[in-house]
Short mmCIF file of C-alpha atoms in Angstrom, two decimals:
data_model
loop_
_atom_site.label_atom_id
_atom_site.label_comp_id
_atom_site.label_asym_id
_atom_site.label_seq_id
_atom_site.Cartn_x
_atom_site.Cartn_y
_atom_site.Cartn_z
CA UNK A 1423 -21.92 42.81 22.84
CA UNK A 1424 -23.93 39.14 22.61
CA UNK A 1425 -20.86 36.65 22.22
CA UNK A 1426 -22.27 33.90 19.84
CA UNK A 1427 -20.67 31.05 21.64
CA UNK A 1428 -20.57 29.28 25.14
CA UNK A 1429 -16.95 28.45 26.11
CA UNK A 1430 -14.54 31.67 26.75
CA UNK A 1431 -11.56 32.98 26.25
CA UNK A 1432 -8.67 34.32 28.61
CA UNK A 1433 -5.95 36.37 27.25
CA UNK A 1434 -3.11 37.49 28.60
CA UNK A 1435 -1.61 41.02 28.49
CA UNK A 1436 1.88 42.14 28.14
CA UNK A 1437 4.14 44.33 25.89
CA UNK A 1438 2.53 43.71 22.60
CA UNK A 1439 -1.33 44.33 23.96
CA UNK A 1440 -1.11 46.66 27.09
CA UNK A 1441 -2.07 50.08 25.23
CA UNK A 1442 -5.88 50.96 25.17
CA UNK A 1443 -6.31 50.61 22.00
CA UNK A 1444 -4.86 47.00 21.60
CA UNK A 1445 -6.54 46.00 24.61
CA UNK A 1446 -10.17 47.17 23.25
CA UNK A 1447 -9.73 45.39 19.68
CA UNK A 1448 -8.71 42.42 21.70
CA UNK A 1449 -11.94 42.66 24.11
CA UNK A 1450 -13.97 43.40 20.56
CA UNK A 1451 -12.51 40.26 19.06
CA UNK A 1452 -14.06 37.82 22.05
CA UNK A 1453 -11.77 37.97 24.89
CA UNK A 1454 -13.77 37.46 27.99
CA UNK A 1455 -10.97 37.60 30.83
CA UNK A 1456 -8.02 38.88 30.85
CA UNK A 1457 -5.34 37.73 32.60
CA UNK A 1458 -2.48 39.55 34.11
CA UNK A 1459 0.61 37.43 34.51
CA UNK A 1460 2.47 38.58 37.75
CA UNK A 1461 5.72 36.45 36.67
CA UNK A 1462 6.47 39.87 34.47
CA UNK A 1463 5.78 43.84 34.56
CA UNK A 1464 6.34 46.05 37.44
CA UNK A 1465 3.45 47.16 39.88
CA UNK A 1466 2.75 50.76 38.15
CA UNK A 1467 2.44 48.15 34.72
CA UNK A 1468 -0.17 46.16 36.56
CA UNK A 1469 -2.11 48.88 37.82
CA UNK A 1470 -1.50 50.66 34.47
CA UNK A 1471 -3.76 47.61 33.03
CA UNK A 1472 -6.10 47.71 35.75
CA UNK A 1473 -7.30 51.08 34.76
CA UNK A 1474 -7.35 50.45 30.69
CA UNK A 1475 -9.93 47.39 31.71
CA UNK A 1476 -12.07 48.90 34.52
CA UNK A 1477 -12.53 52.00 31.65
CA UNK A 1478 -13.00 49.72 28.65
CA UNK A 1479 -15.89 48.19 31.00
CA UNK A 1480 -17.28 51.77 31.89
CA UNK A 1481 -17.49 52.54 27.42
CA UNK A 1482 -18.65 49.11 26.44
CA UNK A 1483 -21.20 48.73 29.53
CA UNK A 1484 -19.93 44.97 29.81
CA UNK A 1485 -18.65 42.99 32.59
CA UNK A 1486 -15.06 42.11 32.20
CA UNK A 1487 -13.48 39.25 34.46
CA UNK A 1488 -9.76 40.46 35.82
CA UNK A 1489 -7.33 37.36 36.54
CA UNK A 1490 -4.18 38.54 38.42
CA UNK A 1491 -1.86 35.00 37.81
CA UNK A 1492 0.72 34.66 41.06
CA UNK A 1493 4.45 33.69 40.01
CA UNK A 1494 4.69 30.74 42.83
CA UNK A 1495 7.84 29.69 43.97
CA UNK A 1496 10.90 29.57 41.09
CA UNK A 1497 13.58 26.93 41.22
CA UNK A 1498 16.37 27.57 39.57
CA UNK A 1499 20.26 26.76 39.37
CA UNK A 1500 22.22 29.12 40.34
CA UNK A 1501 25.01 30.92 37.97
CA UNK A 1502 28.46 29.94 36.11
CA UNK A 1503 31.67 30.53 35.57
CA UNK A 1504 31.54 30.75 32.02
CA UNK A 1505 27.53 31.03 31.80
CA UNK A 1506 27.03 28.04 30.09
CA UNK A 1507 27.84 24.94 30.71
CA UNK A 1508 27.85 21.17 28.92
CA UNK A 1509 27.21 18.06 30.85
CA UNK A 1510 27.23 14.79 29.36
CA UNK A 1511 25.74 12.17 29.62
CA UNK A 1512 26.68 9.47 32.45
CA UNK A 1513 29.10 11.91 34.42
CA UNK A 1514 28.65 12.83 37.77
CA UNK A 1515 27.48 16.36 38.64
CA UNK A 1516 27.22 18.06 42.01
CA UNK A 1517 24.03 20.60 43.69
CA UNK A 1518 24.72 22.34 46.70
CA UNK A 1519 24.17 25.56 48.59
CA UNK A 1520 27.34 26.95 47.95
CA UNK A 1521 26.29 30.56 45.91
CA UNK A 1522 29.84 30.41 44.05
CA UNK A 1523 29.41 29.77 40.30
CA UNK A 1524 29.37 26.54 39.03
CA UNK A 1525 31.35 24.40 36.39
CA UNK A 1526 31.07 20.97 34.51
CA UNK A 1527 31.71 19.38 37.87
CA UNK A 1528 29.17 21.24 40.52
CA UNK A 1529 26.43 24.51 39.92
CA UNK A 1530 24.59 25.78 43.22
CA UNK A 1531 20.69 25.44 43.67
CA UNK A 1532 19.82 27.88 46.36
CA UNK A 1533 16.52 25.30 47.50
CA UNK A 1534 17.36 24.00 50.72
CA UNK A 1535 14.27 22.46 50.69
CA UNK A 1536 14.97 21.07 47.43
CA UNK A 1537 17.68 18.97 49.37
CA UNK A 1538 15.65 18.36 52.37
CA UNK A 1539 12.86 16.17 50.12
CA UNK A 1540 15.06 14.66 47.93
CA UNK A 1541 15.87 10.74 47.98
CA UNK A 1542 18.35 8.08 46.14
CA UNK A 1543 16.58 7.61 43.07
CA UNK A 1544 14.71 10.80 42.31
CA UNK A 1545 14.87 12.94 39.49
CA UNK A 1546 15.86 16.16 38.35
CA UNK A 1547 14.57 17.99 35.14
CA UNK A 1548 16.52 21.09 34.46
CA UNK A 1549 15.68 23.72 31.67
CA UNK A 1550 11.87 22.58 31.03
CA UNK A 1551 13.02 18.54 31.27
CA UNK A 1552 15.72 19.39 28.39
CA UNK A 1553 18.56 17.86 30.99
CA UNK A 1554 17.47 15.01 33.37
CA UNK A 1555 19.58 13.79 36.86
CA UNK A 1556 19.46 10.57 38.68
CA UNK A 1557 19.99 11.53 41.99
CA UNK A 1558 22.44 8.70 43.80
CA UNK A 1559 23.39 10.52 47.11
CA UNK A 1560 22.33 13.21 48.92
CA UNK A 1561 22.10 15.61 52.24
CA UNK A 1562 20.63 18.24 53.60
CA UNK A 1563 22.92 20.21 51.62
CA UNK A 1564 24.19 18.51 48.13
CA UNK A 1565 23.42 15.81 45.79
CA UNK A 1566 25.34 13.74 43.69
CA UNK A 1567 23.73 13.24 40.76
CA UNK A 1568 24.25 11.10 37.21
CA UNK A 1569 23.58 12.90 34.24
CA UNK A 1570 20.46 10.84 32.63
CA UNK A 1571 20.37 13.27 29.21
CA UNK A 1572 22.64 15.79 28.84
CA UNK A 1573 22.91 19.09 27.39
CA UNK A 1574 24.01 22.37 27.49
CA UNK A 1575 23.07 24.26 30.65
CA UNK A 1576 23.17 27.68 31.43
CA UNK A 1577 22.88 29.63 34.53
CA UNK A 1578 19.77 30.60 36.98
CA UNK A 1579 17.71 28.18 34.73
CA UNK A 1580 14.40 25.81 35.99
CA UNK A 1581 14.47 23.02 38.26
CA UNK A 1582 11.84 20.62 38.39
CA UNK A 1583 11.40 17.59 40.38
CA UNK A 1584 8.35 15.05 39.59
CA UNK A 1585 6.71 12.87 41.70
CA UNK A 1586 8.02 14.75 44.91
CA UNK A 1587 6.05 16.85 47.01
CA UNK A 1588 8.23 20.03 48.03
CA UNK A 1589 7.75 21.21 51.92
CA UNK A 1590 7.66 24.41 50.62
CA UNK A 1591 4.33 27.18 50.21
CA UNK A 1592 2.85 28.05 47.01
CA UNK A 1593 2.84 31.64 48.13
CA UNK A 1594 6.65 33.41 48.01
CA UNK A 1595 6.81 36.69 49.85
CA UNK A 1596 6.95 38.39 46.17
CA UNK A 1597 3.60 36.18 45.72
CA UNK A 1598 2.15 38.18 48.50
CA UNK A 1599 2.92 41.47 47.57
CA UNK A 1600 1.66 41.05 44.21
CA UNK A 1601 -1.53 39.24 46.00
CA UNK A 1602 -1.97 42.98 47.84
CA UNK A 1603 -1.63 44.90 44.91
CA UNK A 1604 -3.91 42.83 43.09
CA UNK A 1605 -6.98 42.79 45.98
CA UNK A 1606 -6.09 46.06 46.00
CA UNK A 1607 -6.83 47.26 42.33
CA UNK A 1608 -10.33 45.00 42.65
CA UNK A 1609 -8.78 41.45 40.41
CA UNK A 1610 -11.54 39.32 40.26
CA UNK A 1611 -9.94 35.44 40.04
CA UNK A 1612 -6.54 35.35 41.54
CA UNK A 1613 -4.24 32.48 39.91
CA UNK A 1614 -2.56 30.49 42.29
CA UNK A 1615 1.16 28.88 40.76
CA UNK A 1616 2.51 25.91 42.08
CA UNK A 1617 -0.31 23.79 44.16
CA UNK A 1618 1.05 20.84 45.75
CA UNK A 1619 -2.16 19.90 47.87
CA UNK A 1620 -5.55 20.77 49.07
CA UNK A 1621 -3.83 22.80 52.35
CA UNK A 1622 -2.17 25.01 49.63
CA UNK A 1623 -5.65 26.32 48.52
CA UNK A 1624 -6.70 26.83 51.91
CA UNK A 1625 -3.82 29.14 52.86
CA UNK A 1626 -4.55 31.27 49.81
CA UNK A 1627 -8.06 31.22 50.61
CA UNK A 1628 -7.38 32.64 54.36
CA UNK A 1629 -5.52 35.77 53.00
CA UNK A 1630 -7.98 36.15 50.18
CA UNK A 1631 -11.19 35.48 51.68
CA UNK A 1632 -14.18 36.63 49.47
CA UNK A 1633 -12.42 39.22 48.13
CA UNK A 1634 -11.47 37.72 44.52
CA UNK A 1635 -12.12 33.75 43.55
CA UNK A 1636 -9.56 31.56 43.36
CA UNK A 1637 -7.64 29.76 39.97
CA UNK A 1638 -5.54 26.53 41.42
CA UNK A 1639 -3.06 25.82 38.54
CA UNK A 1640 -2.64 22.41 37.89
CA UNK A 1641 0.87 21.71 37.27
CA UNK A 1642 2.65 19.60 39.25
CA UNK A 1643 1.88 15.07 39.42
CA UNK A 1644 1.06 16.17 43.04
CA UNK A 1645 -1.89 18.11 42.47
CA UNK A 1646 -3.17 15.20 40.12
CA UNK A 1647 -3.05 12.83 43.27
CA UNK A 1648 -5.27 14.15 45.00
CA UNK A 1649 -7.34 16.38 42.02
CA UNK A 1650 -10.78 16.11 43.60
CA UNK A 1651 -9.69 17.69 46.55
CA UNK A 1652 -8.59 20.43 45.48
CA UNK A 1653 -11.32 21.35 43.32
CA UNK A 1654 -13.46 20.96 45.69
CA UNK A 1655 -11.69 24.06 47.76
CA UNK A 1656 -10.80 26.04 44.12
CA UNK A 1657 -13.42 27.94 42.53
CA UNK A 1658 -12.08 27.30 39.18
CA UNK A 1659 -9.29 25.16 37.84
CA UNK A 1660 -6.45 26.14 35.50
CA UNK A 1661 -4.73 22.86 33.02
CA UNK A 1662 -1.47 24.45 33.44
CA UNK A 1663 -0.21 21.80 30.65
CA UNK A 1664 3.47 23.72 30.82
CA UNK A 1665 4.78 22.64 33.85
CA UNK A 1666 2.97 19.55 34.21
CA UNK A 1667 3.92 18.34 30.49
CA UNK A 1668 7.82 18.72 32.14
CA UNK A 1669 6.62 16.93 35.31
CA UNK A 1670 5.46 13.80 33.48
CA UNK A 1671 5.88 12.30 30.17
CA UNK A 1672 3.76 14.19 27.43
CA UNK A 1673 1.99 11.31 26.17
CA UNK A 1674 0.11 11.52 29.78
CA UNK A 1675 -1.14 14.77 29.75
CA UNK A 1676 -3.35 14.54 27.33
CA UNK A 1677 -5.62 11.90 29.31
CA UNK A 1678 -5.00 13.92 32.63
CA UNK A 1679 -6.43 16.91 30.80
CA UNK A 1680 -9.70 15.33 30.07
CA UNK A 1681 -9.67 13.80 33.67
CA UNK A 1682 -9.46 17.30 35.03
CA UNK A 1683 -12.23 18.62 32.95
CA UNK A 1684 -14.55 15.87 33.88
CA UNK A 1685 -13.53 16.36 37.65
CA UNK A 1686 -14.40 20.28 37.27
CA UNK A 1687 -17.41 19.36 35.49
CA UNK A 1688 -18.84 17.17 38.20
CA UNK A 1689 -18.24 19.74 40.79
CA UNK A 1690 -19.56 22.73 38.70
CA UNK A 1691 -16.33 24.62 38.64
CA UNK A 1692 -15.33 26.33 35.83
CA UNK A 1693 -12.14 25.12 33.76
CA UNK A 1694 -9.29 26.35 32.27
CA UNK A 1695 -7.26 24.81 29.17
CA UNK A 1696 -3.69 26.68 28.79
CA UNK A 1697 -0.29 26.63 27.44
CA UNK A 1698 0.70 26.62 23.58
CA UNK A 1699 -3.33 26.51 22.33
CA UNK A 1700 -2.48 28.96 19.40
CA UNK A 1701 1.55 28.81 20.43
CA UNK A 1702 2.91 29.24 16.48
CA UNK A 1703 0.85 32.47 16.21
CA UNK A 1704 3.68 34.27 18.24
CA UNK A 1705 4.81 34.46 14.76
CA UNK A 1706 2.60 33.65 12.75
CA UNK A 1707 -0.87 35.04 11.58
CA UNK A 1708 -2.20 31.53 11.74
CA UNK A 1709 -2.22 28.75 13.74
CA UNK A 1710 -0.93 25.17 13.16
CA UNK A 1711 -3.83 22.21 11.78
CA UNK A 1712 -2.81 20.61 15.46
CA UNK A 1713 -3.14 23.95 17.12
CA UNK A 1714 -6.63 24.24 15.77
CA UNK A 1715 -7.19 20.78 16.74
CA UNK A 1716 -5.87 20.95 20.53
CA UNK A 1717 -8.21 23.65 20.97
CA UNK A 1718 -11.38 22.14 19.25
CA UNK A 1719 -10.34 19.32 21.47
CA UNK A 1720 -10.96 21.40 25.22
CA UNK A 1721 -13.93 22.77 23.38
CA UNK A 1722 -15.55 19.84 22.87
CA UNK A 1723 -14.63 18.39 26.33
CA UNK A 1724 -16.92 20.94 27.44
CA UNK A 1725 -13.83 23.06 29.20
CA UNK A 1726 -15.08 26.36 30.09
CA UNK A 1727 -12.42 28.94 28.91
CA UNK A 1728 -9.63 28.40 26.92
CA UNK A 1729 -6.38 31.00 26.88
CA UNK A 1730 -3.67 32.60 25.37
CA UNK A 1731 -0.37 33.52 27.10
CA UNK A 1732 2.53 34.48 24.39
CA UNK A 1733 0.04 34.61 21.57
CA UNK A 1734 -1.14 37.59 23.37
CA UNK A 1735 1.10 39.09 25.62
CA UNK A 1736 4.43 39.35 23.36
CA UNK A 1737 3.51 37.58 19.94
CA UNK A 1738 3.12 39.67 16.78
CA UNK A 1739 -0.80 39.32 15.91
CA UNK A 1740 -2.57 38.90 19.50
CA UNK A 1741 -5.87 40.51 17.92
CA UNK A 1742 -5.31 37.36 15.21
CA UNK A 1743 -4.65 35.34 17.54
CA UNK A 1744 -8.04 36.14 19.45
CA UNK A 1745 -10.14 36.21 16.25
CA UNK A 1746 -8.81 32.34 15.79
CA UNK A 1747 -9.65 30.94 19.04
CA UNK A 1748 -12.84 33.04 18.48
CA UNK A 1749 -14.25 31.34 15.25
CA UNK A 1750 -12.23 27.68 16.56
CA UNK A 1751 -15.14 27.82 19.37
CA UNK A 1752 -17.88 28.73 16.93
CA UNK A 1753 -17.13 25.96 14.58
CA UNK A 1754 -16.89 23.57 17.56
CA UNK A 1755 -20.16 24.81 19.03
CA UNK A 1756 -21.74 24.89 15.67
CA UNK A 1757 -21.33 21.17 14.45
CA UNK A 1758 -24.19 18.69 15.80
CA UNK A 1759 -21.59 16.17 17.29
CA UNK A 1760 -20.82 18.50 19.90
CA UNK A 1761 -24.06 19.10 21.66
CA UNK A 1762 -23.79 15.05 21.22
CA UNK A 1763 -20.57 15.08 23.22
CA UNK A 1764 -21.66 17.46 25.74
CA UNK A 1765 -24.77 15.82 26.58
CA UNK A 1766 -23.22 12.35 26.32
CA UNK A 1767 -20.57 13.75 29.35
CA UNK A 1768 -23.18 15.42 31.41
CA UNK A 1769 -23.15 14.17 35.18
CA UNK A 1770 -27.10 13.72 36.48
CA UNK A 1771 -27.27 14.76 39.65
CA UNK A 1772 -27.74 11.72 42.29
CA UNK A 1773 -30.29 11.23 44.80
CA UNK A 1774 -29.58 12.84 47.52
CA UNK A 1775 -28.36 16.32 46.17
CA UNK A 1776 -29.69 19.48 47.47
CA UNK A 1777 -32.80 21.72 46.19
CA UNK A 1778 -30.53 23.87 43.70
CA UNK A 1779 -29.32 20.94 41.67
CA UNK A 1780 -33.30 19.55 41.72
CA UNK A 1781 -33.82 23.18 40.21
CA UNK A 1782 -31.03 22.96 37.60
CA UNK A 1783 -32.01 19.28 36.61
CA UNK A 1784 -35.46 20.39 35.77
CA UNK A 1785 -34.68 23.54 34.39
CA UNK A 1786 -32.33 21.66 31.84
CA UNK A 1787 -35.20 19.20 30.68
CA UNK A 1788 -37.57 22.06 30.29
CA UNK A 1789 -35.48 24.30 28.17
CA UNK A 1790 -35.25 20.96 26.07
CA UNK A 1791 -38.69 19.86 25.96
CA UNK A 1792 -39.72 24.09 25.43
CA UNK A 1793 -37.02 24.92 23.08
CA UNK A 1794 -36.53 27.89 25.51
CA UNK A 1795 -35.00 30.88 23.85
CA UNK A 1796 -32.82 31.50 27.04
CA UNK A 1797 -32.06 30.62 30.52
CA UNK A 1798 -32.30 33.72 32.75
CA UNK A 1799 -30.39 33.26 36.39
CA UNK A 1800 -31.20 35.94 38.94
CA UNK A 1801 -27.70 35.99 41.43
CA UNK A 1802 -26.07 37.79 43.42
CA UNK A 1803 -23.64 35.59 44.46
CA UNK A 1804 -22.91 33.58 40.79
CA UNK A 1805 -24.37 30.63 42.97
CA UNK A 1806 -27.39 30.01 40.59
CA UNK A 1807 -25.51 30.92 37.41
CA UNK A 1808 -22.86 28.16 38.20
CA UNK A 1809 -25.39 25.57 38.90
CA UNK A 1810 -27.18 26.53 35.84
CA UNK A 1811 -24.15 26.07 33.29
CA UNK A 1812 -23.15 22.81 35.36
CA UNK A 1813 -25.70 21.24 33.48
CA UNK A 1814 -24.50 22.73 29.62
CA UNK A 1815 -28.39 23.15 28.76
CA UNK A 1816 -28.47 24.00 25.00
CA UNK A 1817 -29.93 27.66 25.62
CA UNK A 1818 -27.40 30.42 26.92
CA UNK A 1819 -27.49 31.30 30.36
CA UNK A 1820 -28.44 34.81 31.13
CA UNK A 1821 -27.19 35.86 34.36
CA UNK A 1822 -28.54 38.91 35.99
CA UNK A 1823 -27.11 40.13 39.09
CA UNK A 1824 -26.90 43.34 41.43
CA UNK A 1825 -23.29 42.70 42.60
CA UNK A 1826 -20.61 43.83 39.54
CA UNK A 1827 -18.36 41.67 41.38
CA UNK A 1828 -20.31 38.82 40.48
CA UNK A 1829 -20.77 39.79 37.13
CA UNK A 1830 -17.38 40.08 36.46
CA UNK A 1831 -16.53 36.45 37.82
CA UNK A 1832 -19.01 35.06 35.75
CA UNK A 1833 -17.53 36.23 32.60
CA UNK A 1834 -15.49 33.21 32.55
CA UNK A 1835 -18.50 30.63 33.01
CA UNK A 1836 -19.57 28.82 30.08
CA UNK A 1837 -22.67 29.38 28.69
CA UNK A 1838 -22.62 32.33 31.15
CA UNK A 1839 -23.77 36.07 29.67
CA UNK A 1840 -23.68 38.33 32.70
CA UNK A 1841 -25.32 41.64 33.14
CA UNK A 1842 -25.40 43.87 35.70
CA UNK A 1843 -28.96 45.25 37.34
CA UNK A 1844 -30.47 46.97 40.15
CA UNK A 1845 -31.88 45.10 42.62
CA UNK A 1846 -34.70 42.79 42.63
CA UNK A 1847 -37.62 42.59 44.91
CA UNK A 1848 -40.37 40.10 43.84
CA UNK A 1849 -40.65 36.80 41.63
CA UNK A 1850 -43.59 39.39 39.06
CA UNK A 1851 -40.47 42.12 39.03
CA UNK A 1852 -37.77 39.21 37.98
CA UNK A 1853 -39.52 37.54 35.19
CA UNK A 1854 -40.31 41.29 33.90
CA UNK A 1855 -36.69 42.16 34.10
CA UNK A 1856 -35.59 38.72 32.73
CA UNK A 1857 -38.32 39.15 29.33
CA UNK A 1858 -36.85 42.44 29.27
CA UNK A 1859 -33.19 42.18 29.13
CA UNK A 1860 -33.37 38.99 27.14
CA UNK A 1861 -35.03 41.42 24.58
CA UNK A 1862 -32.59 43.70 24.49
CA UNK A 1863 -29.59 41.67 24.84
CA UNK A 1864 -30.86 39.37 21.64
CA UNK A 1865 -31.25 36.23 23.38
CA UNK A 1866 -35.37 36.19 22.73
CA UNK A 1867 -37.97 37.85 20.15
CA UNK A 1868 -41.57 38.64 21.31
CA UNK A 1869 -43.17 36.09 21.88
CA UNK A 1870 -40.77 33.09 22.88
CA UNK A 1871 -40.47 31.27 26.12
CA UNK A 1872 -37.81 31.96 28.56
CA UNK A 1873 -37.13 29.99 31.98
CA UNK A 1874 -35.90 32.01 35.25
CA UNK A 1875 -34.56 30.39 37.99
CA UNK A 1876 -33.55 32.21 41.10
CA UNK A 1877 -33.01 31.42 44.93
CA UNK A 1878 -35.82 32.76 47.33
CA UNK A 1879 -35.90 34.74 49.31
CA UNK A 1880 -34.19 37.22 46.77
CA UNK A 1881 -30.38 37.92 47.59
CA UNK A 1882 -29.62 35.18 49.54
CA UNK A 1883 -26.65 33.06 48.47
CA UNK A 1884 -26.89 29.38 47.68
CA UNK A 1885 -30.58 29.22 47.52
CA UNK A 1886 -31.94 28.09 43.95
CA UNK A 1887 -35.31 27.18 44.72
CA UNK A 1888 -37.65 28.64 42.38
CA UNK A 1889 -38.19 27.84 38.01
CA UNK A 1890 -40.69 29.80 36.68
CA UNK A 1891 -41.44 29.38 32.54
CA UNK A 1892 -42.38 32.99 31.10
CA UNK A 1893 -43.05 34.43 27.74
CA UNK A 1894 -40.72 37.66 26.23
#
């Protein structure tokens, strides 16, 4: 079960891939994570998944990463009279609390906080930025608005409003309930919609705790202002580019995407490139030349996953869909220029780093120099494995680890194959385990060199102090 490539891939389940048997072809094709999308499906469907996964694990004897993706808050219109309506371009339109349906002249948006950060000036994208307002007065209950582009609107549909920072949480009560469930059934990363700011993370990470990791979605300008921040309190990173391609002019996103990676990359945190990768294989058995492109693009960036949502959940060939990303990577990985890339991108680490990243750097410039079949990580927190595919050394990371938990996480690291062990007592035991396993996983023959790293003394987090070079 050796995948042949570095970066991963996150799909999403839904109605077309929620059976076993869909789900298995789909893990068999190279999905690493799968992701559970919380914005759909009732609890007993969740749960319903949660058991398919945890007993595909159990038959294929391989770690499989869990993401349970929060909704976040929704803002929508309310309804209308006649369900749809036209506004054109230049009239005046009215928002308000008022829940009685709407016309040409007025529509209600339930979002009294909506009203309460709005200003003369801002704007209002409606329907995924399809309809745009200029808003020219407003209260604590209404705007007047100008219609920028017009369009026809119909009822309870999106409301987005860039370059203002809502006073509102990124966890709804319906987020929180889902949050339970999730915990509950044992999700490993836990996606977290609609971060505004750093203080968002840190509520999330007071009801989750250690319990699952936590995916801050990028997509809203906000989030971009202050992006180092927030990674710095995320344990991953999600390039939500749906949302955030409404919330600013496409041409932008693009150049914030590679930003983000390169901020991730810096910290060590694992990244996520979504929205539309493979989006014409809904219907089609093959991707678009630009589809192909946009993900060759993350891959060579060095992003560490890259996922389907449609393509997967609801489209017509998810398993296709899957095998395309799958041999995208490969070809990526496979072509000289990108080892180029990714070592022309790497971040040294600067004086006055800690012991681990000493480790790391050196372990990196040995596998070089050695040609080392493999990197093999003893964990048990993921700490060492993280640090180790920070660095994108040319051999795969083998990550060996006593905690299932951990293995699981790790399935969405780069580089990262994890597998999980019994305990470890001794450096002598370690390196025997690590020739071992690298034997029998196919990362190294008889004969060729392997490095270890681990933290001493064994099992406690955060302590990569030791390199030792070994031969299978």
């Amino acid at each position: 079960m050796r995948r042949t490539r570095n970066a991963k891939i996150v799909a999403t389940l839904g109605p077309a891939s929620s059976d076993k048997d869909t789900v298995r072809q789909l893990f068999m094709a190279g999905v690493d994570v799968f992701r559970l999308n919380f914005s759909h499906g009732s609890a007993d469907d969740h749960r319903a998944r949660f058991a398919i996964l945890r007993e595909l694990e159990q038959e294929t004897g391989r770690p499989i990463g869990i993401l349970a993706d929060l909704q976040g808050p929704k803002l929508r219109v309310g309804t209308f009279s006649n369900g749809t309506v036209t506004l054109l371009e230049g009239e005046a339109f009215r928002l308000d609390l008022d829940p009685a349906p709407g016309n040409t002249l007025r529509a209600g948006m339930p979002h009294p906080e909506i009203f309460a950060a709005l200003v003369p000036g801002a704007e209002l994208l409606l329907d995924d930025g399809k309809l745009r307002l200029v808003v020219e007065r407003c209260g604590a209950d209404f705007a007047e608005t100008r219609v920028a582009v017009g369009g026809k609107l119909s009822e309870r549909k999106g409301v987005n409003i860039p370059g203002v920072v809502l006073p509102i949480t990124a966890l709804t009560a319906k987020d929180r309930l889902d949050l339970a469930l999730a915990l509950e059934e044992g999700a490993d990363w836990i996606a977290l919609s609609f971060v505004q700011r750093p203080e968002d993370v840190a509520e999330a990470r007071a009801l989750i705790g250690d319990r699952a990791a936590i995916v801050s979605k990028l997509e809203k300008p906000a989030a971009i202002d202050r992006l180092d921040e927030i990674v710095a309190l995320s344990d991953a990173i999600m390039v939500a580019r749906g949302d955030l391609g409404v919330e600013m002019p496409a041409e932008r996103v693009p150049a914030i995407q590679k930003r983000i990676i390169r901020s991730c990359r810096r910290a060590g945190k694992p990244v996520i490139v979504a929205t539309q990768m493979l989006e014409s294989m809904i219907n089609s058995p093959v991707p678009t030349r630009a589809e192909a492109s946009d993900v060759a693009t993350a891959i060579y960036d060095g992003a560490d996953a890259v996922m389907l949502s449609a393509e997967s959940a609801s489209g017509q060939f998810p398993v296709e869909a899957v095998k395309m990303m799958d041999r995208i990577i490969e070809q990526v990985e496979g072509d000289p220029q990108y080892r180029q890339l990714i070592d022309a991108s790497h971040t040294t680490a600067r004086p006055g780093g800690d012991v681990a990243e000493a480790v790391c750097c050196a372990m990196r410039r040995a596998v070089s120099l050695l040609q080392a079949a493999a990197i093999v990580c003893y964990t048990s927190s993921g700490h060492t494995s993280l640090r180790a595919a920070r660095e994108r050394p040319e051999s795969p990371v083998l990550s060996l680890t006593p905690n299932i938990t951990t293995a699981r996480r790790l399935a969405l690291v780069w580089g990262v194959h994890s597998v999980h062990i019994e305990d470890v007592s001794d450096v002598s035991q370690m390196t025997e385990i690590a020739a071992e396993i690298a034997r029998r996983e196919h990362f190294a023959q008889s004969g060729q060199t392997i490095v270890a790293i681990a933290g001493m003394p064994f099992g406690t987090p955060g302590t990569t102090n030791l390199m030792r070079i070994a031969t299978v």
